[in-house]
XYZ file of C-alpha atoms in Angstrom:
353
model
C 18.647 -61.507 -19.928
C 18.413 -65.283 -19.628
C 17.696 -66.350 -16.105
C 20.125 -68.431 -14.077
C 20.516 -69.378 -10.452
C 21.966 -66.103 -9.135
C 22.641 -67.666 -5.721
C 24.742 -70.433 -7.232
C 28.367 -70.719 -6.181
C 29.126 -70.635 -9.906
C 26.411 -68.211 -11.034
C 28.639 -66.220 -13.392
C 30.231 -69.333 -14.866
C 26.817 -70.876 -15.492
C 25.519 -67.704 -17.133
C 28.510 -67.303 -19.430
C 28.547 -70.988 -20.356
C 24.811 -70.955 -21.078
C 24.934 -67.850 -23.264
C 28.125 -68.934 -25.034
C 26.740 -72.364 -25.893
C 23.460 -70.840 -27.021
C 25.256 -68.398 -29.338
C 27.416 -71.194 -30.739
C 24.323 -73.268 -31.555
C 23.023 -70.390 -33.696
C 26.093 -70.879 -35.880
C 26.073 -74.685 -35.853
C 22.366 -74.908 -36.610
C 22.675 -72.483 -39.505
C 25.362 -74.726 -41.002
C 23.418 -77.885 -40.132
C 20.460 -76.636 -42.163
C 22.632 -75.617 -45.135
C 23.487 -77.815 -48.142
C 26.061 -80.518 -47.421
C 28.539 -78.949 -49.827
C 28.846 -75.859 -47.636
C 29.757 -77.752 -44.458
C 33.321 -78.211 -45.782
C 34.748 -81.241 -44.018
C 38.429 -81.737 -43.249
C 40.126 -84.801 -41.781
C 42.236 -84.617 -38.619
C 45.287 -86.704 -37.825
C 43.121 -89.376 -36.170
C 40.943 -89.539 -39.333
C 37.945 -88.010 -37.535
C 36.101 -85.252 -39.418
C 36.047 -81.549 -38.572
C 33.683 -79.029 -40.167
C 33.427 -75.265 -40.459
C 30.926 -75.509 -37.598
C 33.577 -76.978 -35.270
C 35.966 -74.114 -35.953
C 33.329 -71.389 -35.769
C 31.715 -72.644 -32.557
C 35.092 -73.031 -30.858
C 36.069 -69.460 -31.759
C 32.794 -68.062 -30.438
C 32.897 -69.923 -27.137
C 36.554 -69.277 -26.420
C 36.120 -65.566 -27.173
C 33.383 -65.454 -24.495
C 35.445 -67.412 -21.966
C 38.518 -65.241 -22.505
C 36.427 -62.120 -22.001
C 34.794 -63.332 -18.789
C 37.572 -65.468 -17.283
C 40.893 -64.387 -18.818
C 42.997 -66.429 -16.372
C 41.196 -69.740 -16.911
C 42.704 -72.486 -19.040
C 40.733 -73.866 -21.960
C 40.921 -77.280 -23.580
C 39.236 -77.315 -26.983
C 39.139 -80.121 -29.495
C 40.241 -78.082 -32.518
C 43.267 -76.024 -33.580
C 43.588 -73.516 -36.415
C 46.655 -74.774 -38.276
C 44.741 -75.927 -41.360
C 42.817 -72.641 -41.526
C 46.000 -70.585 -41.510
C 46.908 -72.377 -44.748
C 43.506 -71.704 -46.357
C 42.640 -68.026 -46.289
C 39.460 -68.491 -48.303
C 38.052 -71.066 -45.874
C 39.122 -69.019 -42.861
C 37.355 -65.992 -44.312
C 34.161 -67.968 -44.912
C 34.167 -69.219 -41.318
C 34.754 -65.698 -40.013
C 31.644 -64.470 -41.828
C 29.607 -67.169 -40.059
C 31.183 -66.231 -36.715
C 30.551 -62.519 -37.302
C 26.890 -63.105 -38.057
C 26.211 -65.385 -35.064
C 24.801 -63.005 -32.470
C 22.271 -63.302 -29.682
C 19.094 -61.256 -30.196
C 19.411 -59.718 -26.735
C 22.039 -56.966 -26.987
C 22.697 -57.088 -23.244
C 23.448 -60.806 -23.399
C 25.754 -60.264 -26.354
C 27.602 -57.585 -24.382
C 28.035 -59.995 -21.449
C 29.907 -62.290 -23.835
C 32.201 -59.461 -24.917
C 30.612 -58.775 -28.273
C 31.742 -60.313 -31.529
C 35.066 -61.517 -32.925
C 36.765 -58.610 -34.683
C 38.627 -60.197 -37.591
C 39.986 -63.429 -39.066
C 43.273 -63.297 -37.190
C 41.533 -62.819 -33.857
C 39.254 -65.749 -34.694
C 42.221 -67.999 -35.437
C 43.872 -66.865 -32.225
C 40.795 -67.770 -30.185
C 40.618 -71.224 -31.774
C 44.241 -71.848 -30.811
C 43.681 -70.805 -27.197
C 42.089 -74.206 -26.577
C 45.412 -76.001 -26.304
C 45.608 -76.573 -22.535
C 46.998 -79.961 -21.512
C 44.758 -80.020 -18.434
C 45.682 -81.621 -15.132
C 44.450 -81.778 -11.569
C 45.032 -78.180 -10.474
C 43.263 -74.934 -11.265
C 40.305 -73.983 -13.446
C 39.892 -75.615 -16.830
C 37.119 -75.347 -19.406
C 36.665 -78.513 -21.515
C 35.052 -77.709 -24.856
C 33.751 -79.827 -27.695
C 32.371 -77.318 -30.209
C 30.500 -79.991 -32.197
C 30.335 -83.253 -30.300
C 29.155 -85.929 -32.694
C 30.474 -84.475 -35.946
C 29.460 -87.585 -37.898
C 25.921 -87.226 -36.580
C 25.999 -83.550 -37.502
C 26.997 -84.465 -41.053
C 24.382 -87.180 -41.485
C 21.553 -85.043 -40.104
C 21.383 -86.702 -36.681
C 22.128 -85.680 -33.118
C 25.031 -83.498 -32.057
C 25.850 -81.315 -29.071
C 27.825 -78.197 -28.236
C 29.463 -79.250 -24.971
C 31.173 -77.117 -22.335
C 32.269 -78.048 -18.832
C 34.184 -76.241 -16.092
C 36.630 -78.461 -14.197
C 38.151 -77.135 -10.965
C 41.046 -79.091 -9.467
C 39.991 -82.126 -11.489
C 36.306 -81.984 -10.466
C 33.528 -80.945 -12.868
C 31.630 -78.005 -11.360
C 29.542 -76.682 -14.274
C 28.224 -78.477 -17.339
C 26.241 -77.178 -20.320
C 25.047 -79.123 -23.355
C 23.344 -77.462 -26.307
C 21.444 -80.119 -28.297
C 19.707 -78.372 -31.218
C 18.031 -81.541 -32.535
C 16.959 -83.300 -29.334
C 13.186 -83.199 -29.302
C 10.593 -80.462 -29.094
C 10.339 -78.847 -25.677
C 6.841 -77.562 -26.488
C 5.653 -81.000 -25.499
C 7.683 -80.957 -22.281
C 6.332 -77.929 -20.459
C 6.751 -74.948 -22.760
C 9.360 -73.644 -25.123
C 10.066 -72.142 -28.471
C 11.827 -74.689 -30.594
C 12.933 -78.243 -31.138
C 16.277 -77.968 -29.356
C 17.205 -78.406 -25.705
C 19.890 -76.847 -23.539
C 20.896 -78.865 -20.466
C 22.848 -77.424 -17.560
C 24.061 -78.393 -14.111
C 26.119 -76.992 -11.258
C 27.595 -79.480 -8.817
C 25.328 -79.910 -5.819
C 22.515 -77.838 -7.335
C 20.688 -80.280 -9.610
C 20.226 -80.449 -13.366
C 17.949 -78.371 -15.566
C 16.784 -78.088 -19.143
C 15.519 -75.239 -21.274
C 14.102 -75.129 -24.765
C 16.653 -73.931 -27.288
C 15.819 -71.977 -30.408
C 16.825 -69.005 -32.510
C 14.388 -66.781 -30.597
C 16.094 -67.484 -27.295
C 16.002 -69.859 -24.342
C 12.870 -71.051 -22.581
C 12.233 -71.224 -18.845
C 14.314 -73.594 -16.747
C 12.797 -76.839 -15.559
C 14.360 -79.300 -13.136
C 15.059 -82.701 -14.683
C 15.477 -86.104 -13.035
C 16.340 -89.516 -14.326
C 13.506 -91.974 -14.682
C 12.789 -94.277 -11.753
C 13.214 -97.872 -12.924
C 11.298 -100.357 -10.787
C 11.917 -103.361 -13.029
C 15.276 -103.431 -14.791
C 13.946 -105.786 -17.464
C 11.784 -102.887 -18.657
C 14.752 -100.522 -18.926
C 16.185 -99.191 -22.167
C 19.747 -98.407 -23.202
C 21.240 -95.553 -25.193
C 24.372 -96.268 -27.166
C 26.553 -94.681 -29.826
C 25.595 -94.897 -33.482
C 29.208 -95.489 -34.471
C 30.397 -99.056 -33.775
C 33.911 -97.612 -33.611
C 32.932 -95.698 -30.465
C 31.227 -98.469 -28.480
C 30.876 -102.238 -28.840
C 27.313 -102.944 -29.966
C 27.842 -106.680 -29.546
C 28.864 -106.338 -25.904
C 25.909 -104.074 -25.244
C 23.517 -106.663 -26.667
C 25.075 -109.312 -24.435
C 24.687 -107.044 -21.379
C 21.039 -106.399 -22.207
C 20.475 -110.150 -22.452
C 22.219 -110.685 -19.113
C 19.819 -108.182 -17.506
C 16.731 -109.546 -19.243
C 16.249 -106.337 -21.218
C 14.415 -106.919 -24.485
C 13.810 -103.352 -25.634
C 15.913 -102.325 -28.600
C 18.697 -99.904 -27.743
C 18.329 -96.299 -28.865
C 21.335 -95.193 -30.880
C 22.280 -91.549 -31.108
C 25.427 -89.512 -31.540
C 27.165 -87.203 -29.079
C 26.591 -86.241 -25.457
C 22.941 -85.828 -26.368
C 22.757 -89.348 -24.883
C 23.658 -87.973 -21.458
C 20.975 -85.297 -21.754
C 18.413 -87.769 -23.018
C 18.732 -90.141 -20.064
C 19.053 -87.251 -17.596
C 15.571 -85.994 -18.509
C 14.091 -89.502 -18.454
C 13.846 -90.311 -22.158
C 15.973 -93.418 -21.630
C 17.425 -95.210 -18.642
C 21.091 -96.024 -19.142
C 23.988 -95.113 -21.404
C 26.786 -97.540 -22.100
C 29.972 -96.711 -23.962
C 31.964 -99.923 -23.998
C 35.654 -100.259 -24.902
C 36.236 -101.194 -28.541
C 39.949 -101.890 -28.027
C 42.517 -102.074 -25.254
C 44.252 -98.940 -26.545
C 41.240 -96.654 -27.060
C 41.158 -93.734 -24.608
C 38.248 -91.307 -24.188
C 38.744 -87.543 -24.509
C 37.623 -85.507 -21.508
C 35.647 -82.995 -23.609
C 33.442 -85.900 -24.763
C 32.193 -86.537 -21.217
C 32.784 -83.683 -18.743
C 29.493 -81.813 -19.191
C 27.350 -84.918 -19.649
C 28.870 -86.676 -16.637
C 27.861 -83.831 -14.316
C 24.379 -83.391 -15.797
C 23.520 -87.073 -15.310
C 24.899 -87.176 -11.773
C 22.988 -84.036 -10.827
C 19.811 -85.571 -12.299
C 20.038 -88.516 -9.906
C 22.299 -90.801 -11.860
C 25.640 -92.431 -11.334
C 28.456 -92.411 -13.886
C 31.480 -94.698 -13.725
C 33.732 -96.547 -16.095
C 33.308 -100.244 -16.890
C 35.267 -101.150 -13.754
C 33.141 -99.014 -11.430
C 35.586 -96.114 -11.076
C 34.451 -92.496 -11.307
C 35.589 -90.750 -14.459
C 38.848 -88.955 -13.657
C 39.169 -85.573 -15.366
C 42.496 -84.703 -13.723
C 44.850 -86.706 -15.974
C 45.212 -84.351 -18.930
C 43.327 -84.331 -22.214
C 42.160 -87.938 -21.952
C 40.525 -90.251 -19.430
C 43.672 -92.327 -19.182
C 42.602 -93.928 -15.919
C 39.239 -95.144 -17.221
C 37.864 -97.682 -19.668
C 34.369 -97.218 -21.012
C 31.381 -95.420 -19.488
C 28.375 -96.741 -17.564
C 25.689 -94.147 -16.761
C 22.433 -95.156 -15.066
C 20.021 -94.161 -12.298
C 21.618 -94.681 -8.895
C 19.095 -97.397 -7.979
C 20.089 -99.718 -10.833
C 23.642 -98.654 -11.617
C 25.090 -101.470 -9.517
C 23.112 -104.132 -11.390
C 24.053 -102.682 -14.758
C 27.711 -102.478 -13.769
C 27.688 -106.080 -12.533
C 26.367 -107.229 -15.908
C 28.965 -105.110 -17.736
C 31.787 -106.669 -15.722
C 30.447 -110.182 -16.288
C 30.184 -109.780 -20.047
C 33.537 -108.040 -20.471
C 35.330 -110.566 -18.225
C 34.459 -113.310 -20.711
C 36.549 -111.470 -23.314
C 39.651 -111.162 -21.147
């Protein structure tokens, strides 16, 4: 069985989250590698896309969480209404869910085994409707974070975080396309699984169809000269202001071109030292971030020696429901330079007020 920190205060939660995310990536990666026509994209009410991978991964992860922690609340990005009106599509997704199994039978049993039928699958998808809040245990799930990246062949992540009384305690990110761990200390594939428990540091493991590699502790890169730093930012201009980011880089004397990638893979990338800072800058006064887009990544970066705030310097507040209503933007950077980056962010954004 995959190793985990058995002495952790959240040892069981970390194990279940790790195995559940790993199993979900088997499904998402199978779809990712399939012809575009089989991904079957629908549009949600906010015009964002949802694929068969989103539905299948959410069903798999929620089935595992319900088996292990039946009293916990779950907040998932998707709901099954459209599938209940399309029996053929629902059946096709169920076949993908049924076939997504871990090679280790003991690990599969820990997750409660497979989903029995289409109706049970739809029921699991719809159990992600929690409205959240500041009390109790809540799992925040994004089954395919970065759906547009997933569709274009770029980065995406399967993201799962446990929030207890508004505070993120466990975070797991499965990033099937984020670099080859064979070049980073051993592994069996090109994907990476990041994990963190509050107060216990952040770790990464290689992620592949054969299983998970050995854990290795990760830390953010030490930046001695901020002018030599590099930024990560969203590919989609609708998610973060590229113009503001360029102005902030200029303010800091940074000349390196920003690295653009989709999803919470950005959090994982800077946490293991591939980049230095991640900015997600407000694109409008009304735009509000969803908590499932940040819960896992926020914890992983902080446990890797980073600091994560909004553009005003406030910690991200996961106790307000399904969105980060009390925050605007995201600034993630090593603790040593976060203050300088934040100062530049405030200066640039104040000119727009």
